[in-house]
Every structure is written in C-alpha cells, then in structure tokens.
Coordinates of C-alpha atoms and ligand atoms in Angstrom, one line a residue:
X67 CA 97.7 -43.9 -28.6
X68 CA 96.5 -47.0 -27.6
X69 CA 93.6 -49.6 -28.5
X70 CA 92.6 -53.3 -28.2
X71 CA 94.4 -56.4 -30.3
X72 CA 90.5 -56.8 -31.3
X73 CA 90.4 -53.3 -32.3
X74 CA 93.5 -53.4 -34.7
X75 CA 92.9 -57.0 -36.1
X76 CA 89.6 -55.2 -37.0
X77 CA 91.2 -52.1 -38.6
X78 CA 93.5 -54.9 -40.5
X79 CA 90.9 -56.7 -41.5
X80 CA 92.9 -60.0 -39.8
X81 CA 92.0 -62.7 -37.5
X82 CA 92.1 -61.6 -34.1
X83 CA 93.6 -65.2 -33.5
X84 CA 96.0 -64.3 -36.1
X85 CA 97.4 -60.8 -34.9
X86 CA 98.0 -62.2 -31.3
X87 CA 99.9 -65.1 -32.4
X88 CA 102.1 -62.4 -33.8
X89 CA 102.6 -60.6 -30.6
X90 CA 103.1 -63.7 -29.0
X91 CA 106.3 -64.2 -31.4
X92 CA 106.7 -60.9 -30.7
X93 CA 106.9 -61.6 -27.2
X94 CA 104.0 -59.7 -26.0
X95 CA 101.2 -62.2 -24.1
X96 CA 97.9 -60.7 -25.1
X97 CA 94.0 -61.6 -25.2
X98 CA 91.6 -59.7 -27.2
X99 CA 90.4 -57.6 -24.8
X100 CA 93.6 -56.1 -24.4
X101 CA 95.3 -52.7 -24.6
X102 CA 98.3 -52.7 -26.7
X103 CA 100.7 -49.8 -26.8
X104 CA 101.7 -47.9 -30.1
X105 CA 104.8 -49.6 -30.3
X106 CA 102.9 -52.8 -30.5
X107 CA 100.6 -51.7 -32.7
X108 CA 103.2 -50.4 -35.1
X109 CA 105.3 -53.7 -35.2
X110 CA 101.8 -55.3 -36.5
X111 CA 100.8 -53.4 -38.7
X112 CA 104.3 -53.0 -40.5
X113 CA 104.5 -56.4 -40.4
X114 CA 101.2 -56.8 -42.9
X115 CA 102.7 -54.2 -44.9
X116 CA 100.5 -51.5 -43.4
X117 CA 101.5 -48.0 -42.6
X118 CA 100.2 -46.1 -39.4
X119 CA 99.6 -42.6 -39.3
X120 CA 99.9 -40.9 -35.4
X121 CA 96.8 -38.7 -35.7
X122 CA 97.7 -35.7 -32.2
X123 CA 94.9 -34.2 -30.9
X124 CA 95.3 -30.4 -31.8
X125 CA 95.9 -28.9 -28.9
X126 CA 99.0 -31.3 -27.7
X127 CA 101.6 -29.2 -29.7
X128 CA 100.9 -26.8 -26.5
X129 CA 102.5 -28.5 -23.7
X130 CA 100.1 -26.4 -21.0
X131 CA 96.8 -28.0 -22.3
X132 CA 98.6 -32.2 -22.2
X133 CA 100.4 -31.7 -18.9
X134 CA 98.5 -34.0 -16.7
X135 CA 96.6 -32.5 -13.9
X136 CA 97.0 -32.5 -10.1
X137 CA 94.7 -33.3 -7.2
X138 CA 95.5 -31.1 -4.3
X139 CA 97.4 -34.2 -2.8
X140 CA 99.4 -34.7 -5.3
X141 CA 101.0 -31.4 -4.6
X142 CA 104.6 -31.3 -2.5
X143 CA 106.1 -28.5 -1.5
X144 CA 109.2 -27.7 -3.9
X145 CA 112.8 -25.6 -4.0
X146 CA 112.2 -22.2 -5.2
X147 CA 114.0 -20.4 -8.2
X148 CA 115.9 -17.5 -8.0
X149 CA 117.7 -15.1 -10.8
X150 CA 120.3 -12.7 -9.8
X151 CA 119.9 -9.1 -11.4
X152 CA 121.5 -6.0 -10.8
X153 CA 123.8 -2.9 -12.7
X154 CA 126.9 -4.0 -14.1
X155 CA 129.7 -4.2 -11.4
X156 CA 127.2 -4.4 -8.5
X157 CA 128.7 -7.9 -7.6
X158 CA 125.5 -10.3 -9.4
X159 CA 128.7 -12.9 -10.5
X160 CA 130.5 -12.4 -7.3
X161 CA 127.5 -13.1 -5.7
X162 CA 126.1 -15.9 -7.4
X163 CA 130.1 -17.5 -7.2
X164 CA 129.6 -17.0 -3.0
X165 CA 126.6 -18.7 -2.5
X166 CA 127.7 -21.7 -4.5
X167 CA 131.1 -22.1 -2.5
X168 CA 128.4 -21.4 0.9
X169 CA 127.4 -24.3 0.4
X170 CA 129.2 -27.7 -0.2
X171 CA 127.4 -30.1 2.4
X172 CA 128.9 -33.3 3.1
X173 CA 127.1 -35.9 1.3
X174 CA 127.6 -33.8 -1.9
X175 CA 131.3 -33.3 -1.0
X176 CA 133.4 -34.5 -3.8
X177 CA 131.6 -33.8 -6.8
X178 CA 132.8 -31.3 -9.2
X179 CA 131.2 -28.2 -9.8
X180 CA 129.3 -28.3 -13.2
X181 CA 128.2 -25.2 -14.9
X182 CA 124.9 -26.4 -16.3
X183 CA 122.6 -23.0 -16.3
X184 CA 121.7 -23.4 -12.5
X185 CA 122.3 -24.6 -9.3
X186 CA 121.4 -25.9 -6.4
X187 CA 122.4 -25.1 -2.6
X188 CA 120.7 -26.6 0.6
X189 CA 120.4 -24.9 3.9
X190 CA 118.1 -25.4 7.2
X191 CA 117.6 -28.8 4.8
X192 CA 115.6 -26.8 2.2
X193 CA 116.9 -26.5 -1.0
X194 CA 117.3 -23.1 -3.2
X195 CA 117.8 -23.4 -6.7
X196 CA 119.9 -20.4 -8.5
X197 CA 119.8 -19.6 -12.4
X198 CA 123.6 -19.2 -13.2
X199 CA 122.7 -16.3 -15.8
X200 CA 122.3 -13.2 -13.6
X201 CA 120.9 -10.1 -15.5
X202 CA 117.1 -8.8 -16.4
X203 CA 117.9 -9.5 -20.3
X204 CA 118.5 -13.5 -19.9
X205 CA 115.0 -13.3 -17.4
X206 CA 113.2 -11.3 -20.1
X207 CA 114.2 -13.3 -23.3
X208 CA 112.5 -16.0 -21.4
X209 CA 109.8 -14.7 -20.8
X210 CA 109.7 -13.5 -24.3
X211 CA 109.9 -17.1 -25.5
X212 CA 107.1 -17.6 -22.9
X213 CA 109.2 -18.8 -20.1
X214 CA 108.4 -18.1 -16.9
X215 CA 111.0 -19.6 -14.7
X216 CA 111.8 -18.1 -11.6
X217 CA 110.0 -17.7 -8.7
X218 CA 112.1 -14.7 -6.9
X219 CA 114.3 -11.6 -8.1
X220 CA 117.2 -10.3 -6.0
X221 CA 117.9 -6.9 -6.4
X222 CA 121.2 -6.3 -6.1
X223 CA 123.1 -2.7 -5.7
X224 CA 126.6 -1.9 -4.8
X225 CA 126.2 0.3 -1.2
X226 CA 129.3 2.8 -2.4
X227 CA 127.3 3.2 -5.4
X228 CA 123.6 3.3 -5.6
X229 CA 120.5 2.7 -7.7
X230 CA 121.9 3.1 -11.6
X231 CA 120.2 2.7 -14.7
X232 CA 120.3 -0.7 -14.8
X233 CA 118.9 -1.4 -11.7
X234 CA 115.4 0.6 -12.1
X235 CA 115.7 -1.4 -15.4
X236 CA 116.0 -4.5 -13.1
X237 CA 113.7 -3.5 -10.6
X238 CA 110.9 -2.9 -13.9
X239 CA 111.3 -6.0 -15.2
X240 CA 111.2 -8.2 -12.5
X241 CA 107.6 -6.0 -11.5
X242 CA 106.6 -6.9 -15.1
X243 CA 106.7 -10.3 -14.7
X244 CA 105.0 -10.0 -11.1
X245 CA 107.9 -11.8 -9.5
X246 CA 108.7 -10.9 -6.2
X247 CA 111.9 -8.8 -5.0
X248 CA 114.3 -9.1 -2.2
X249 CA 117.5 -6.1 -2.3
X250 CA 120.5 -7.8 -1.6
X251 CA 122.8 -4.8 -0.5
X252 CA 126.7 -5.6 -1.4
X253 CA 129.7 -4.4 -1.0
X254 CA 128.8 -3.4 2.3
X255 CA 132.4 -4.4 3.6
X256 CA 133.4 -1.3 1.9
X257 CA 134.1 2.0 3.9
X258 CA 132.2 4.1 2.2
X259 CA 128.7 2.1 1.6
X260 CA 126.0 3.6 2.5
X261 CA 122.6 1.1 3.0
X262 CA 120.6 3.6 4.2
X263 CA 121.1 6.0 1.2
X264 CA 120.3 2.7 -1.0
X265 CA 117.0 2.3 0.9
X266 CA 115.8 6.1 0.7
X267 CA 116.3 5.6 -3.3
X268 CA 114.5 1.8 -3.4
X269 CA 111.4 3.8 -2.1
X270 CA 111.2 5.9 -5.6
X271 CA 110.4 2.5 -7.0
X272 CA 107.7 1.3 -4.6
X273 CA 110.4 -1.0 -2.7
X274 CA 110.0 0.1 0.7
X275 CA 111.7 -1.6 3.6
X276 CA 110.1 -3.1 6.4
X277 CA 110.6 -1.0 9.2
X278 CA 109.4 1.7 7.0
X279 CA 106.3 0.4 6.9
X280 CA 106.6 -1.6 3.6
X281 CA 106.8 -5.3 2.5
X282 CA 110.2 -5.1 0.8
X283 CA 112.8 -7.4 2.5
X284 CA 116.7 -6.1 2.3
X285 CA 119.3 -8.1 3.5
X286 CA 123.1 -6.4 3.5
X287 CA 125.9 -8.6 2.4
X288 CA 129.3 -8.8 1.3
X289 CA 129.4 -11.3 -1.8
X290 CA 133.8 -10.8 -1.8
X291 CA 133.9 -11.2 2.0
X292 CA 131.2 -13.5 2.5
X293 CA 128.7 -11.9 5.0
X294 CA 125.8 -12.0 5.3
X295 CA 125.2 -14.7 2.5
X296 CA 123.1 -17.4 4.9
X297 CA 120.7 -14.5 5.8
X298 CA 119.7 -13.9 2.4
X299 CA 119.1 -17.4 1.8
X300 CA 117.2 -17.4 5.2
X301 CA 115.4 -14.8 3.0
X302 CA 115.0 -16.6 0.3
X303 CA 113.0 -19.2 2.2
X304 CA 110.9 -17.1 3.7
X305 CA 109.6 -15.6 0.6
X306 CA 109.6 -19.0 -0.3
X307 CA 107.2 -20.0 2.0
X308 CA 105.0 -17.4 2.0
X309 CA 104.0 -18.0 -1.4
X310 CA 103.9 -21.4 -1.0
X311 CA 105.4 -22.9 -4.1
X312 CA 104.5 -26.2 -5.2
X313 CA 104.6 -29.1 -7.8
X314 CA 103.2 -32.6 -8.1
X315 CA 106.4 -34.4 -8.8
X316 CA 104.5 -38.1 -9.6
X317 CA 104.1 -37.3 -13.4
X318 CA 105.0 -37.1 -16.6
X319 CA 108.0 -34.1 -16.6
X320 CA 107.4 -31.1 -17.8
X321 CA 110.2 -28.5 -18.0
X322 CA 112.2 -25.4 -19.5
X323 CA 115.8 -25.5 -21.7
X324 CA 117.8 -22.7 -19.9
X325 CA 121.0 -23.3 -22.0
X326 CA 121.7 -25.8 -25.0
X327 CA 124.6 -26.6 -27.5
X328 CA 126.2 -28.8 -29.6
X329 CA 129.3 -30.5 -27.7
X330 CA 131.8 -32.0 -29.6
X331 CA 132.1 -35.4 -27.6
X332 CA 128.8 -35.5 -26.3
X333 CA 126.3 -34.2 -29.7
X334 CA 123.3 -32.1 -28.5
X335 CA 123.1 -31.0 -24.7
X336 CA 120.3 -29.4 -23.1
X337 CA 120.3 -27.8 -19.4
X338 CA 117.1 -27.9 -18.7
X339 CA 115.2 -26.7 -15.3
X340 CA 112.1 -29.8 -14.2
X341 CA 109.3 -27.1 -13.1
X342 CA 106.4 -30.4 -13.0
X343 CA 106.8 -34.1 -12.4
X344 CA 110.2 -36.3 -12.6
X345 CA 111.8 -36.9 -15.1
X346 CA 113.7 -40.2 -16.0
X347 CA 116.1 -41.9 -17.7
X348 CA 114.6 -43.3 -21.1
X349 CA 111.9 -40.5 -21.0
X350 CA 111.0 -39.6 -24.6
X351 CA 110.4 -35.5 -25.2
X352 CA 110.0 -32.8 -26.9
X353 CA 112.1 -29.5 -26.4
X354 CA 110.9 -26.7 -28.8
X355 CA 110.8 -28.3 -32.0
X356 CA 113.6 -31.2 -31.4
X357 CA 113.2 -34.4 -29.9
X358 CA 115.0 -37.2 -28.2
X359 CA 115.2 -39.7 -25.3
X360 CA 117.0 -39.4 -22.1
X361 CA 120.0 -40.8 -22.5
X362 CA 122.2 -39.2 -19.3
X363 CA 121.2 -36.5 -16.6
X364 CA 124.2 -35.0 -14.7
X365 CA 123.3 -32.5 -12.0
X366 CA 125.5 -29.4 -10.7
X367 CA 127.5 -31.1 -9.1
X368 CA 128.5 -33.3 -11.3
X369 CA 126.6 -36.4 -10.3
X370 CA 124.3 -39.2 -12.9
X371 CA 121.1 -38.9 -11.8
X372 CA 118.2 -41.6 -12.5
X373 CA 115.7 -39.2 -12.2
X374 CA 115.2 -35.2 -11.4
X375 CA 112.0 -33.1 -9.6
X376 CA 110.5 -30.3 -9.8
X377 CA 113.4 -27.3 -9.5
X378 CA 116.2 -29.6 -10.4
X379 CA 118.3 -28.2 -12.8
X380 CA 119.8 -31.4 -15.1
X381 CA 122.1 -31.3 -18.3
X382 CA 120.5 -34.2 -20.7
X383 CA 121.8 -35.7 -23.4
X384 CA 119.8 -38.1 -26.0
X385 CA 118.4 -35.1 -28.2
X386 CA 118.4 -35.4 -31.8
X387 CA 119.0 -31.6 -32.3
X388 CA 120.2 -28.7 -30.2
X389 CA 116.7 -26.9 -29.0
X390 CA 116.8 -23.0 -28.1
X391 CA 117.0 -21.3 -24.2
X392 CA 113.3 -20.9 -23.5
X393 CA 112.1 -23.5 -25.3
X394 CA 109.4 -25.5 -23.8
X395 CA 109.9 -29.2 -22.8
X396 CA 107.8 -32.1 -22.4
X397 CA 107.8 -36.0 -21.6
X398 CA 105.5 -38.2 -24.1
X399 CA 104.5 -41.8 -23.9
X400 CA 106.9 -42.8 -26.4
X401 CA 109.2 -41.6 -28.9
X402 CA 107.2 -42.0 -31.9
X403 CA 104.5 -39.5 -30.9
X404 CA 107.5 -37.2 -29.6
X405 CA 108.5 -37.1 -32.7
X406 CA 105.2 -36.5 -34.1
X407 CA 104.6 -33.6 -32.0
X408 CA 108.2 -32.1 -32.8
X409 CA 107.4 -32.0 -36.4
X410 CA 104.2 -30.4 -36.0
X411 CA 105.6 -27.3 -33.7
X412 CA 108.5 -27.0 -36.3
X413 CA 105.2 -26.7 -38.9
X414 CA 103.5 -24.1 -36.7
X415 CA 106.6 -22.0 -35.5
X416 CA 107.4 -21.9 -39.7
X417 CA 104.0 -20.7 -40.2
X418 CA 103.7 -17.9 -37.5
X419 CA 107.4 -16.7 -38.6
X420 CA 105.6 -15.9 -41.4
X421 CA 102.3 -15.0 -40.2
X422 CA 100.9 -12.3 -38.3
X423 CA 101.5 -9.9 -36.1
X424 CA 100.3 -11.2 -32.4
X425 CA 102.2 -8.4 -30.7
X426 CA 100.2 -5.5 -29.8
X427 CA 100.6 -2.1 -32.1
X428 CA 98.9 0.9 -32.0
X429 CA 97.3 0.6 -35.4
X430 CA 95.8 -3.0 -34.3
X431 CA 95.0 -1.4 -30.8
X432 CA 91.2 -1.0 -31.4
X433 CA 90.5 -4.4 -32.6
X434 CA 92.1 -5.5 -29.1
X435 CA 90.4 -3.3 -26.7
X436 CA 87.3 -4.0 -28.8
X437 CA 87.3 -7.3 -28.5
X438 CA 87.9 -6.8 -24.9
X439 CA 91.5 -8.5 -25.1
X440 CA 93.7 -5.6 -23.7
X441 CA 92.8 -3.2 -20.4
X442 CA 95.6 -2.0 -19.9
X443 CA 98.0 -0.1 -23.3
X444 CA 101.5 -1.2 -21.7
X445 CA 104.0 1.0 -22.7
X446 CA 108.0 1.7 -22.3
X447 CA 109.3 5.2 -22.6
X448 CA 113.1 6.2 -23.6
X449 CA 113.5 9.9 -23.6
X450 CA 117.0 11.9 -23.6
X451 CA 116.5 13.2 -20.6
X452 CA 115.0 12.6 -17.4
X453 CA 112.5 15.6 -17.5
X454 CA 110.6 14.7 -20.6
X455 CA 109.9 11.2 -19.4
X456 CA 108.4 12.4 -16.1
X457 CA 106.3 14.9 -18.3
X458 CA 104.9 12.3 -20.9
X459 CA 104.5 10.2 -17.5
X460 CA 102.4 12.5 -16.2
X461 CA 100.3 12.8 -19.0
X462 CA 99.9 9.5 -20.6
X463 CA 98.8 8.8 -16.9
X464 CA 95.3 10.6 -17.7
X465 CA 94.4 9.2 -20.5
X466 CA 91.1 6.9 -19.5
X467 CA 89.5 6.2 -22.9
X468 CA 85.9 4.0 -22.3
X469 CA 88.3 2.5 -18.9
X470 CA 91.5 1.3 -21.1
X471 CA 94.2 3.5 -19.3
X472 CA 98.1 3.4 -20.2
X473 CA 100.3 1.4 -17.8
X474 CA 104.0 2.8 -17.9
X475 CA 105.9 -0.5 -17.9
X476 CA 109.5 1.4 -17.7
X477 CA 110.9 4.6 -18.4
X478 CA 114.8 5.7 -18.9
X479 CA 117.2 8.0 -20.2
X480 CA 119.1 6.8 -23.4
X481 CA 118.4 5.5 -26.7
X482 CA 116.2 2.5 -27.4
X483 CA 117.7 -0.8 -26.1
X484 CA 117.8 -4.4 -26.9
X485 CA 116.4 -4.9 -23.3
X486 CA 113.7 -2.4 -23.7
X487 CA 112.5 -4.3 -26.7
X488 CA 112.4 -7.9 -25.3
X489 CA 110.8 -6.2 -22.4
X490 CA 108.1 -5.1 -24.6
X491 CA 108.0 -8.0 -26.5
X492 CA 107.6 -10.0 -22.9
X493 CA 105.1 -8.1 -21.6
X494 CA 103.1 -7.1 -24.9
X495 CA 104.1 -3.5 -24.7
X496 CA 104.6 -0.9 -27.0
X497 CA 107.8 1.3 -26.9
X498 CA 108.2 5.6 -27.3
X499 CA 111.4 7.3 -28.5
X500 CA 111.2 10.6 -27.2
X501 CA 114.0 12.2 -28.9
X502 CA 115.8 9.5 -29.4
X503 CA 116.4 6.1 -31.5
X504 CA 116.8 2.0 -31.4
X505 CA 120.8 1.7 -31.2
X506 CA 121.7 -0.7 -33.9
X507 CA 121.4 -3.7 -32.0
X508 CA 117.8 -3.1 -30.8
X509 CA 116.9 -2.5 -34.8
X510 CA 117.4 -6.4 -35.2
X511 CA 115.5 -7.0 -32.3
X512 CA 112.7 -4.8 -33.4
X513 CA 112.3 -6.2 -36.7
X514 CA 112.6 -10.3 -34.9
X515 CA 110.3 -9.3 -31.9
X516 CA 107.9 -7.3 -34.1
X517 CA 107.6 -4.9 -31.2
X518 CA 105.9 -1.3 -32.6
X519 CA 108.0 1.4 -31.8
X520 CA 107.5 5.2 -32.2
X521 CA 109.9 8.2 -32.2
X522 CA 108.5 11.5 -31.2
X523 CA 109.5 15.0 -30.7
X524 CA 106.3 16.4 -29.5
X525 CA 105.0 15.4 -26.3
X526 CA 101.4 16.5 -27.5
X527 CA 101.7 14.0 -30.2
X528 CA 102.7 11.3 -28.3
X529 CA 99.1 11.6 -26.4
X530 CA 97.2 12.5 -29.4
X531 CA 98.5 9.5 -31.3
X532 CA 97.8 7.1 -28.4
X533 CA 94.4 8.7 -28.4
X534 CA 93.2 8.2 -32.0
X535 CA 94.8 4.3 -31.4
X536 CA 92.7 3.9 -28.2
X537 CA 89.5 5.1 -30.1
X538 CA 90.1 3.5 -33.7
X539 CA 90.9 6.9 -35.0
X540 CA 94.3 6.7 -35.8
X541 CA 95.4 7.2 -39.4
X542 CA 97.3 4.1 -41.4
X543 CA 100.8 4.6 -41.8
X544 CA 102.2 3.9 -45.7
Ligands
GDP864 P1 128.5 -8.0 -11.9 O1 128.9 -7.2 -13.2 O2 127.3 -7.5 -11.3 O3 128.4 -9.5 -12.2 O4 129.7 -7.7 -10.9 P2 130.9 -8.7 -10.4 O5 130.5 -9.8 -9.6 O6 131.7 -9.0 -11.6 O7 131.7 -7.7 -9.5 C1 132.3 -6.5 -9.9 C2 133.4 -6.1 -9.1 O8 133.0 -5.8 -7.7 C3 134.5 -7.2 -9.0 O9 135.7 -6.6 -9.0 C4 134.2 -7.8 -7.6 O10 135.4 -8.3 -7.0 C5 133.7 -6.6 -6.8 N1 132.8 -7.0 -5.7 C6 131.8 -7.8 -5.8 N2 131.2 -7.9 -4.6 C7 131.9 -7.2 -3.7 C8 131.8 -7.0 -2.3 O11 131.0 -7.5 -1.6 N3 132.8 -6.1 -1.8 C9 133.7 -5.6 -2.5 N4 134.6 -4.8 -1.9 N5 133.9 -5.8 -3.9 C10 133.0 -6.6 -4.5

C-alpha cells in the first residue's frame, strides 16, 4: 500500500510541487522519488476531496499466504505448547494448578497470577508454555476452526483407575491431529495405583513404553502431592527438542485467540497465543473478522509487556469487537488495511455460512476421491456396545476400493457425542451410529459443523453403503 509522491500527484492530476508542499505542512519531508505510506497518501487525497479505495490482493484475507517468509537464519528455537487431556477426575486441573505453583522463579516473584488461557513456566532456563483449558473438546474445537496450536498432548490417567472412555477419546484425538503424546501417570501417591496395569492398557492404543520397546514416554506423578512434576517437564523438553520447534520472531506477528470477551471495565479482551514474529504495542490486526490496535499486553503473570514472541501467551486489549477462540490473528501495516481485511473475512465467512458443504459426505465422496482430494475415507464409529464396533472395525478395515481405504479415526461405546462431531468436523471425518443416536447436544453441533452422520442397524449395510459412496454408486437420499 504504498507508492511515490510522483505517482499520486499523477493519479491526482496535481503538481508534484504542489502535493509535497502539502506533506510538508503536513509534516512529512518528501521528494518525488519518494515512497509515501497509506496514511500519507490518504491525508492527500482527502484533502483534494478525493476518496481512496484499499484494493487487497485476494489471497490476503488468508493470513497463511501474507505471513512473511523465513530464511533458515531467521529461525530461533522457541517454548513449546502443551494441552492437558485426560478422563474426568484424572487430575488434568490439579495438575495444570501444580505445575503453575512449580514454578514461581525469582525475577517473576511478585506478580499476580493472571488467568489469561495459558501460561508460562521456566525450568533448566527453557520455557514451557501450558494452555489453561485441559480437555480433547477445547483442542478439537480448534482445530475445527482451523487452529492448530499445541505442539505436545499429555495423557493423563488416574493409576487407581485406569484407561476410561474419555481417555481413548483423548488418546484419538490427540493422534488425529498428529501431535505427539507423553502419559503423565497421577495419583500415584495413592495406595492402590497401579502404573504398570496403566501401561499394559496404553499398549491397546499403540502407546508403548520405552523399555517395552516403544517410543512412548510415561512419567508417574502426583499432581496433589507434587512428585514428580519437574520430571515431566524434563519431558516435556525433551520431546521438545527432538522435534525441534521453531519460529522466526523478527516479523510481523502472527497468532491464535484462545479465549475472548467483553469485560466490563476494559471493552473487548482477547488472550491470544504469538505462534510467528513479535508482536508490539501499537500493532494494527486482524482477529477473525474484528479488528483493532494494541492498546495493552499483560502476560500470566500479571506483567505489561512491550512486546510478546513466539509461544507467549498475552491478553490484548485495543479490539474493536470481541473475536471468537480459534480465530486466526494477524499484524498489518496499518489500521486502515486491517480494517479492510476484517470486512472482507466478515463478507466471506457470511457467504460460506451459507454456501456449501466443504465437509466430506458420503454422497459427495466420489467427486473427492475422483478428483484425487481424499485417500484416505476417515471415519468415527459409536456403537452400543463394544463387540459391534470391533466387528464393523474389522470389516470396514478391508475395504480397498481403486487404493482409497477407510481410516477408523475413533470408535466408542455410547451415543453420538458433541466431541465425536467436532472431531469429525477437525479431521474431515464422517461419523456411524451403530445402534445408536446424536444426544441432543451433538444434533446442534451436527447441523453447525455440517458433519454427515449415519445410523445403522445392519453391519452389512454399513459396508455396502460405504461401498456404493467409494465407487459413485450410492443412491441420493430425498
Ligand atoms: P480433572 O477433572 O481431570 O480436572 O480432575 P481434577 O484435577 O479436578 O481432580 C479430580 C480429583 O482428584 C480432585 O479431588 C483432586 O484433588 C484429586 N487428585 C488430583 N490429582 C491427584 C493426585 O495426584 N493424588 C490424589 N490422591 N488425588 C488427586
């Protein structure tokens, strides 16, 4: 958005003379030759009475394709970002509460605790950054929304209690999203736990401990008593390291709104997660389909900040609307074409509310594996009990039609959940009701998510019907 004082006395049909004695009163210096910036340029050109238009390139309302790029130097290694998952009671909160409390060093002494989505904890002087959020759904809906923030998954499971239902749900999502897994063991100051009975299970799922012979790491703690908290962030690091995570911090920001809201005193808040670059105060953004400048940044503890890298959790205010948790954010080079860009996502999201279908179905499944788009037909299975999902399993596993194959996401006892349809939604899945039905809430999520779901009572006609899909056959529904 910028050209020369030649170049806009031109468009003006002015004196070049004339336009930069303007600036000069202005209080910009300039000579012909030089760039002037769209502020500038609108301060002219509303000064002869002329409007200007901010035409956006097309692909800038996708902040992926405008992020700058990065030269391999450019790249510095950065804190890595970890969600909490689990079954209910397993000790996720409990957990998540310890390692904050682990962890008040001395120069951050003093500050008080701020729940703004995540935090941040330092040890062997590396920093770990911790979603506040544990649970697969608030990971999922992310992902749903197309966010892909964290870098690692713990696992964790109650020793006296064992894998439940909601940790192979955890365990499936988190391998959805190809994240990788460490099992944090709790409750192991209890008399009864049992982590060796917890690792025998963890094998069913492909999690196999080291000294088995696998890759999986599990670390036994007690969240309530506070053992074995630094080795799992010891842990922590190592995946960390392995996989090497990294971010070029000297550009524009780019980052993701965990958690937003109106505040009474404050007006619209934002906790947002920096994944690229640093952002600043003053930076003008989008976030979803609002915009704003930074006005403040306070970090977990508490603390102003100036400016925020990459895995720096920061509550902003300066936004002229509250945006939604997922929502895509982006530093621009000015407000005006932050605003710009805003308007035209609001456009777009009102059009593809309304628009069609992007989410695989089975009666759109042909036109997808013809146009070589899908190799694999992902798909969830819900059954009422445990033996008919092993069975369809087993068969839905042979099915090889011209190389597309079905992948089997996650399967569970119990009716259709709101978590198994953001799952499919996430990972572009389809989703079979064996014998039973969406509970009520997933029937609002079905008809938001536009996820294709079908009941069946017959496990022939479950493979027949994914069949006929695979091969075009299959007959419209009215
Ligand atoms: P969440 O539902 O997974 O977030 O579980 P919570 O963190 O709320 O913990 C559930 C219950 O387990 C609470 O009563 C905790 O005090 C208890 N709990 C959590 N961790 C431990 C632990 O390491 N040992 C024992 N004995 N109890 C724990």
């Amino acid at each position: 958005g910028t050209m020369t004082v030649g170049e806009l006395a031109k468009l003006l049909h002015k004196d070049a003379s004339e336009v930069i004695k303007k600036l000069i009163f202005l209080g910009v210096m300039a000579t012909i030759n030089q760039e002037i910036d769209m502020d500038a340029i609108h301060l002219i050109a509303t000064d002869y009475g002329v409007e200007v238009e901010v035409k956006i390139p097309v692909e800038e309302d996708s902040f992926e394709t405008v992020e700058e790029s990065d030269e391999d130097g450019d790249l510095v290694t950065r804190p890595p970002v970890v969600t909490i998952m689990g079954h209910v009671d397993h000790g996720k909160t409990t957990l998540l509460d310890a390692i904050r409390q682990t962890n008040v060093t001395g120069g951050e002494a003093g500050g008080i605790t701020q729940h703004i989505g995540a935090y941040q904890v330092e040890i062997n002087h590396k920093k770990i950054t911790f979603l506040d959020t544990p649970g697969h759904e608030a990971f999922t809906l992310m992902r749903a929304r197309g966010a892909q923030v964290t870098d690692i998954t713990i696992i964790v499971v109650a020793a006296d209690d064992g894998i439940m239902p909601q940790t192979v749900e955890a365990i499936n999502h988190a391998k959805a999203a190809g994240v990788p897994i460490i099992v944090a063991v709790n409750k192991i100051d209890k008399p009864e736990a049992n982590t060796e009975k917890i690792k025998q299970e963890m094998t069913e799922y492909e999690l196999v401990p080291e000294e088995w012979g696998g890759d999986t790491i599990f670390v036994e703690v007690s969240a309530k008593q506070r053992i074995g908290l630094e080795g799992l962030l010891e842990m922590i690091l190592l995946v960390a390291e392995v996989n090497d995570y990294k971010a070029n911090p000297d550009k524009r920001a780019r980052a993701t709104v965990i958690e937003a809201e109106l505040d009474k005193g404050k007006g619209p808040v934002a906790r947002i997660l920096v994944q690229h670059g640093t952002l600043k105060i003053g930076d003008a953004f989008v976030a979803g389909n609002c915009f704003g400048r930074i006005r403040a940044m306070v970090n977990d503890k508490g603390r102003r900040l100036k400016e925020a890298g990459p895995s720096t959790p920061v509550e902003i205010t300066g936004l002229t609307e509250v945006p939604q948790a997922g929502d895509p954010f982006m530093v621009f080079e000015d407000e005006r074409k932050a605003r710009a860009i805003a308007d035209r996502r609001s456009i777009k999201q009102r059009q593809s509310d309304m628009g069609a279908n992007t989410r695989v179905t089975l009666d759109d499944l042909y036109n997808h594996i013809k146009d070589g788009e899908i190799k694999d037909l992902n798909v969830i299975i819900k059954s009422d009990v445990q033996g008919s999902s092993e069975a369809l399993k087993g068969s839905l596993a042979k099915i090889d039609i011209e190389g597309v194959r079905v992948k089997i996401i996650h399967s569970g006892v119990g009716a259709i959940t709101e978590s198994d349809i953001i799952l499919a939604s996430a990972s572009n899945a389809i989703v079979i009701g064996f014998n039973v039905r969406p509970d009520p809430q997933a029937e609002a999520t079905i008809a938001q998510e536009k996820v294709d779901v079908r009941m069946h009572r017959v496990i022939y006609n479950v493979i027949d019907e994914i069949e006929q899909a695979m091969k075009g056959m299959l007959d419209p529904i009215f």
